[in-house]
């Protein structure tokens, strides 16, 4: 009986500790900064036809996209580097929204807001490079 009680207490401590770690990670300064960062619109009329690569780093990972522009329209966006998690895969839906809207001012994917923002920022960076070239 004492052994079961001890195992139960240890299990509870592990669960609470894990939940606390996740909570702290999601409330870290970097997490909040990325989640709240502005995504700036890019004037597509200033972007020449071409293929442009952009990236954005969050934590120890760099998200990379390739944006194809033709006739001042976003023809396609390929995700070259994304995490292999459920949230990351879900966030890829934001790319379809950008292409449909022809704008970076789209809603993030619910349940994958932070990763959506990283992909949007990578697209913004690709298009901003296109203008500065």
PDB file of C-alpha atoms in Angstrom:
ATOM      1  CA  UNK A   1       0.000   0.000   0.000  1.00  0.00           C
ATOM      2  CA  UNK A   2       2.790   2.402   0.888  1.00  0.00           C
ATOM      3  CA  UNK A   3       4.540   1.543  -2.364  1.00  0.00           C
ATOM      4  CA  UNK A   4       1.434   2.379  -4.439  1.00  0.00           C
ATOM      5  CA  UNK A   5       1.036   5.640  -2.564  1.00  0.00           C
ATOM      6  CA  UNK A   6       4.692   6.541  -3.170  1.00  0.00           C
ATOM      7  CA  UNK A   7       4.421   5.696  -6.884  1.00  0.00           C
ATOM      8  CA  UNK A   8       1.266   7.809  -7.106  1.00  0.00           C
ATOM      9  CA  UNK A   9       2.961  10.787  -5.453  1.00  0.00           C
ATOM     10  CA  UNK A  10       6.014  10.510  -7.721  1.00  0.00           C
ATOM     11  CA  UNK A  11       3.764  10.270 -10.809  1.00  0.00           C
ATOM     12  CA  UNK A  12       1.846  13.344  -9.705  1.00  0.00           C
ATOM     13  CA  UNK A  13       5.056  15.310  -9.203  1.00  0.00           C
ATOM     14  CA  UNK A  14       6.257  14.335 -12.697  1.00  0.00           C
ATOM     15  CA  UNK A  15       2.954  15.375 -14.307  1.00  0.00           C
ATOM     16  CA  UNK A  16       2.855  18.703 -12.460  1.00  0.00           C
ATOM     17  CA  UNK A  17       6.508  19.368 -13.274  1.00  0.00           C
ATOM     18  CA  UNK A  18       5.951  18.610 -16.972  1.00  0.00           C
ATOM     19  CA  UNK A  19       2.888  20.834 -17.127  1.00  0.00           C
ATOM     20  CA  UNK A  20       4.811  23.628 -15.409  1.00  0.00           C
ATOM     21  CA  UNK A  21       7.652  23.341 -17.892  1.00  0.00           C
ATOM     22  CA  UNK A  22       5.247  23.545 -20.847  1.00  0.00           C
ATOM     23  CA  UNK A  23       3.449  26.515 -19.277  1.00  0.00           C
ATOM     24  CA  UNK A  24       6.723  28.361 -18.686  1.00  0.00           C
ATOM     25  CA  UNK A  25       7.924  27.688 -22.246  1.00  0.00           C
ATOM     26  CA  UNK A  26       4.689  29.031 -23.728  1.00  0.00           C
ATOM     27  CA  UNK A  27       4.846  32.117 -21.565  1.00  0.00           C
ATOM     28  CA  UNK A  28       8.491  32.847 -22.241  1.00  0.00           C
ATOM     29  CA  UNK A  29       9.477  36.227 -23.599  1.00  0.00           C
ATOM     30  CA  UNK A  30      10.402  34.844 -26.998  1.00  0.00           C
ATOM     31  CA  UNK A  31       7.097  32.995 -27.339  1.00  0.00           C
ATOM     32  CA  UNK A  32       5.101  36.133 -26.537  1.00  0.00           C
ATOM     33  CA  UNK A  33       7.298  38.228 -28.809  1.00  0.00           C
ATOM     34  CA  UNK A  34       6.744  35.930 -31.811  1.00  0.00           C
ATOM     35  CA  UNK A  35       3.056  35.506 -31.102  1.00  0.00           C
ATOM     36  CA  UNK A  36       2.559  39.288 -30.939  1.00  0.00           C
ATOM     37  CA  UNK A  37       4.958  40.389 -33.661  1.00  0.00           C
ATOM     38  CA  UNK A  38       3.438  42.392 -36.493  1.00  0.00           C
ATOM     39  CA  UNK A  39       3.311  40.886 -39.957  1.00  0.00           C
ATOM     40  CA  UNK A  40       3.857  43.722 -42.404  1.00  0.00           C
ATOM     41  CA  UNK A  41       2.110  43.900 -45.734  1.00  0.00           C
ATOM     42  CA  UNK A  42       4.377  43.936 -48.770  1.00  0.00           C
ATOM     43  CA  UNK A  43       3.373  45.916 -51.879  1.00  0.00           C
ATOM     44  CA  UNK A  44       3.259  43.200 -54.540  1.00  0.00           C
ATOM     45  CA  UNK A  45       3.233  45.831 -57.300  1.00  0.00           C
ATOM     46  CA  UNK A  46       6.891  46.427 -56.386  1.00  0.00           C
ATOM     47  CA  UNK A  47       7.860  42.728 -56.581  1.00  0.00           C
ATOM     48  CA  UNK A  48       9.266  41.539 -59.906  1.00  0.00           C
ATOM     49  CA  UNK A  49       8.647  38.088 -61.294  1.00  0.00           C
ATOM     50  CA  UNK A  50      10.897  35.543 -59.669  1.00  0.00           C
ATOM     51  CA  UNK A  51      11.473  33.038 -56.931  1.00  0.00           C
ATOM     52  CA  UNK A  52      12.451  34.403 -53.556  1.00  0.00           C
ATOM     53  CA  UNK A  53      13.580  32.604 -50.426  1.00  0.00           C
ATOM     54  CA  UNK A  54      12.874  33.902 -46.964  1.00  0.00           C
ATOM     55  CA  UNK A  55      13.396  32.634 -43.469  1.00  0.00           C
ATOM     56  CA  UNK A  56      12.598  33.349 -39.865  1.00  0.00           C
ATOM     57  CA  UNK A  57      14.243  31.882 -36.778  1.00  0.00           C
ATOM     58  CA  UNK A  58      12.336  31.041 -33.625  1.00  0.00           C
ATOM     59  CA  UNK A  59      14.119  29.262 -30.836  1.00  0.00           C
ATOM     60  CA  UNK A  60      16.775  27.027 -32.296  1.00  0.00           C
ATOM     61  CA  UNK A  61      14.849  26.396 -35.512  1.00  0.00           C
ATOM     62  CA  UNK A  62      14.751  28.347 -38.767  1.00  0.00           C
ATOM     63  CA  UNK A  63      11.627  28.234 -40.922  1.00  0.00           C
ATOM     64  CA  UNK A  64      12.331  28.616 -44.651  1.00  0.00           C
ATOM     65  CA  UNK A  65       9.936  29.340 -47.517  1.00  0.00           C
ATOM     66  CA  UNK A  66      10.198  29.917 -51.253  1.00  0.00           C
ATOM     67  CA  UNK A  67       7.787  32.432 -52.760  1.00  0.00           C
ATOM     68  CA  UNK A  68       7.082  32.423 -56.495  1.00  0.00           C
ATOM     69  CA  UNK A  69       5.811  35.730 -57.905  1.00  0.00           C
ATOM     70  CA  UNK A  70       4.436  36.216 -61.414  1.00  0.00           C
ATOM     71  CA  UNK A  71       2.729  39.361 -62.732  1.00  0.00           C
ATOM     72  CA  UNK A  72       2.903  40.898 -59.241  1.00  0.00           C
ATOM     73  CA  UNK A  73       0.898  38.008 -57.768  1.00  0.00           C
ATOM     74  CA  UNK A  74       1.958  35.270 -55.418  1.00  0.00           C
ATOM     75  CA  UNK A  75       1.719  32.169 -57.591  1.00  0.00           C
ATOM     76  CA  UNK A  76       2.939  29.679 -55.010  1.00  0.00           C
ATOM     77  CA  UNK A  77       4.663  29.362 -51.683  1.00  0.00           C
ATOM     78  CA  UNK A  78       6.698  26.291 -50.894  1.00  0.00           C
ATOM     79  CA  UNK A  79       7.672  25.493 -47.351  1.00  0.00           C
ATOM     80  CA  UNK A  80      11.281  24.355 -47.552  1.00  0.00           C
ATOM     81  CA  UNK A  81      11.869  23.911 -43.834  1.00  0.00           C
ATOM     82  CA  UNK A  82       9.276  23.450 -41.109  1.00  0.00           C
ATOM     83  CA  UNK A  83       9.210  21.484 -37.897  1.00  0.00           C
ATOM     84  CA  UNK A  84       7.724  18.014 -37.993  1.00  0.00           C
ATOM     85  CA  UNK A  85       5.062  18.453 -35.321  1.00  0.00           C
ATOM     86  CA  UNK A  86       1.288  18.511 -35.371  1.00  0.00           C
ATOM     87  CA  UNK A  87       1.197  22.258 -34.722  1.00  0.00           C
ATOM     88  CA  UNK A  88       3.738  22.955 -37.453  1.00  0.00           C
ATOM     89  CA  UNK A  89       1.856  20.874 -40.028  1.00  0.00           C
ATOM     90  CA  UNK A  90      -1.421  22.527 -39.021  1.00  0.00           C
ATOM     91  CA  UNK A  91       0.165  25.996 -39.389  1.00  0.00           C
ATOM     92  CA  UNK A  92       0.980  25.271 -43.038  1.00  0.00           C
ATOM     93  CA  UNK A  93      -2.669  26.096 -43.759  1.00  0.00           C
ATOM     94  CA  UNK A  94      -1.783  29.773 -43.434  1.00  0.00           C
ATOM     95  CA  UNK A  95       0.070  29.543 -46.765  1.00  0.00           C
ATOM     96  CA  UNK A  96      -3.157  28.754 -48.646  1.00  0.00           C
ATOM     97  CA  UNK A  97      -4.760  31.796 -47.012  1.00  0.00           C
ATOM     98  CA  UNK A  98      -1.928  34.074 -48.177  1.00  0.00           C
ATOM     99  CA  UNK A  99      -2.159  32.836 -51.771  1.00  0.00           C
ATOM    100  CA  UNK A 100      -5.964  33.197 -51.832  1.00  0.00           C
ATOM    101  CA  UNK A 101      -5.894  36.676 -50.277  1.00  0.00           C
ATOM    102  CA  UNK A 102      -2.742  37.819 -52.099  1.00  0.00           C
ATOM    103  CA  UNK A 103      -1.908  39.386 -48.769  1.00  0.00           C
ATOM    104  CA  UNK A 104      -0.001  38.698 -45.570  1.00  0.00           C
ATOM    105  CA  UNK A 105      -2.883  40.166 -43.561  1.00  0.00           C
ATOM    106  CA  UNK A 106      -4.578  36.833 -42.949  1.00  0.00           C
ATOM    107  CA  UNK A 107      -5.669  35.095 -39.774  1.00  0.00           C
ATOM    108  CA  UNK A 108      -3.282  32.641 -38.190  1.00  0.00           C
ATOM    109  CA  UNK A 109      -4.376  29.029 -37.926  1.00  0.00           C
ATOM    110  CA  UNK A 110      -6.217  28.451 -34.649  1.00  0.00           C
ATOM    111  CA  UNK A 111      -4.223  26.126 -32.433  1.00  0.00           C
ATOM    112  CA  UNK A 112      -1.023  26.888 -34.317  1.00  0.00           C
ATOM    113  CA  UNK A 113      -0.826  30.654 -33.979  1.00  0.00           C
ATOM    114  CA  UNK A 114       2.863  30.967 -33.174  1.00  0.00           C
ATOM    115  CA  UNK A 115       4.032  28.692 -35.987  1.00  0.00           C
ATOM    116  CA  UNK A 116       1.620  30.430 -38.380  1.00  0.00           C
ATOM    117  CA  UNK A 117       3.276  33.715 -37.474  1.00  0.00           C
ATOM    118  CA  UNK A 118       6.762  32.290 -38.108  1.00  0.00           C
ATOM    119  CA  UNK A 119       5.728  31.131 -41.584  1.00  0.00           C
ATOM    120  CA  UNK A 120       4.079  34.486 -42.339  1.00  0.00           C
ATOM    121  CA  UNK A 121       7.230  36.321 -41.239  1.00  0.00           C
ATOM    122  CA  UNK A 122       9.357  34.063 -43.472  1.00  0.00           C
ATOM    123  CA  UNK A 123       7.086  34.948 -46.443  1.00  0.00           C
ATOM    124  CA  UNK A 124       7.301  38.636 -45.529  1.00  0.00           C
ATOM    125  CA  UNK A 125      11.100  38.398 -45.408  1.00  0.00           C
ATOM    126  CA  UNK A 126      11.209  36.719 -48.845  1.00  0.00           C
ATOM    127  CA  UNK A 127       9.057  39.441 -50.409  1.00  0.00           C
ATOM    128  CA  UNK A 128      10.951  42.228 -48.651  1.00  0.00           C
ATOM    129  CA  UNK A 129      14.199  40.830 -50.095  1.00  0.00           C
ATOM    130  CA  UNK A 130      12.604  40.886 -53.533  1.00  0.00           C
ATOM    131  CA  UNK A 131      11.895  44.597 -53.232  1.00  0.00           C
ATOM    132  CA  UNK A 132      15.365  45.430 -51.940  1.00  0.00           C
ATOM    133  CA  UNK A 133      17.178  43.617 -54.772  1.00  0.00           C
TER     134      UNK A 133
END
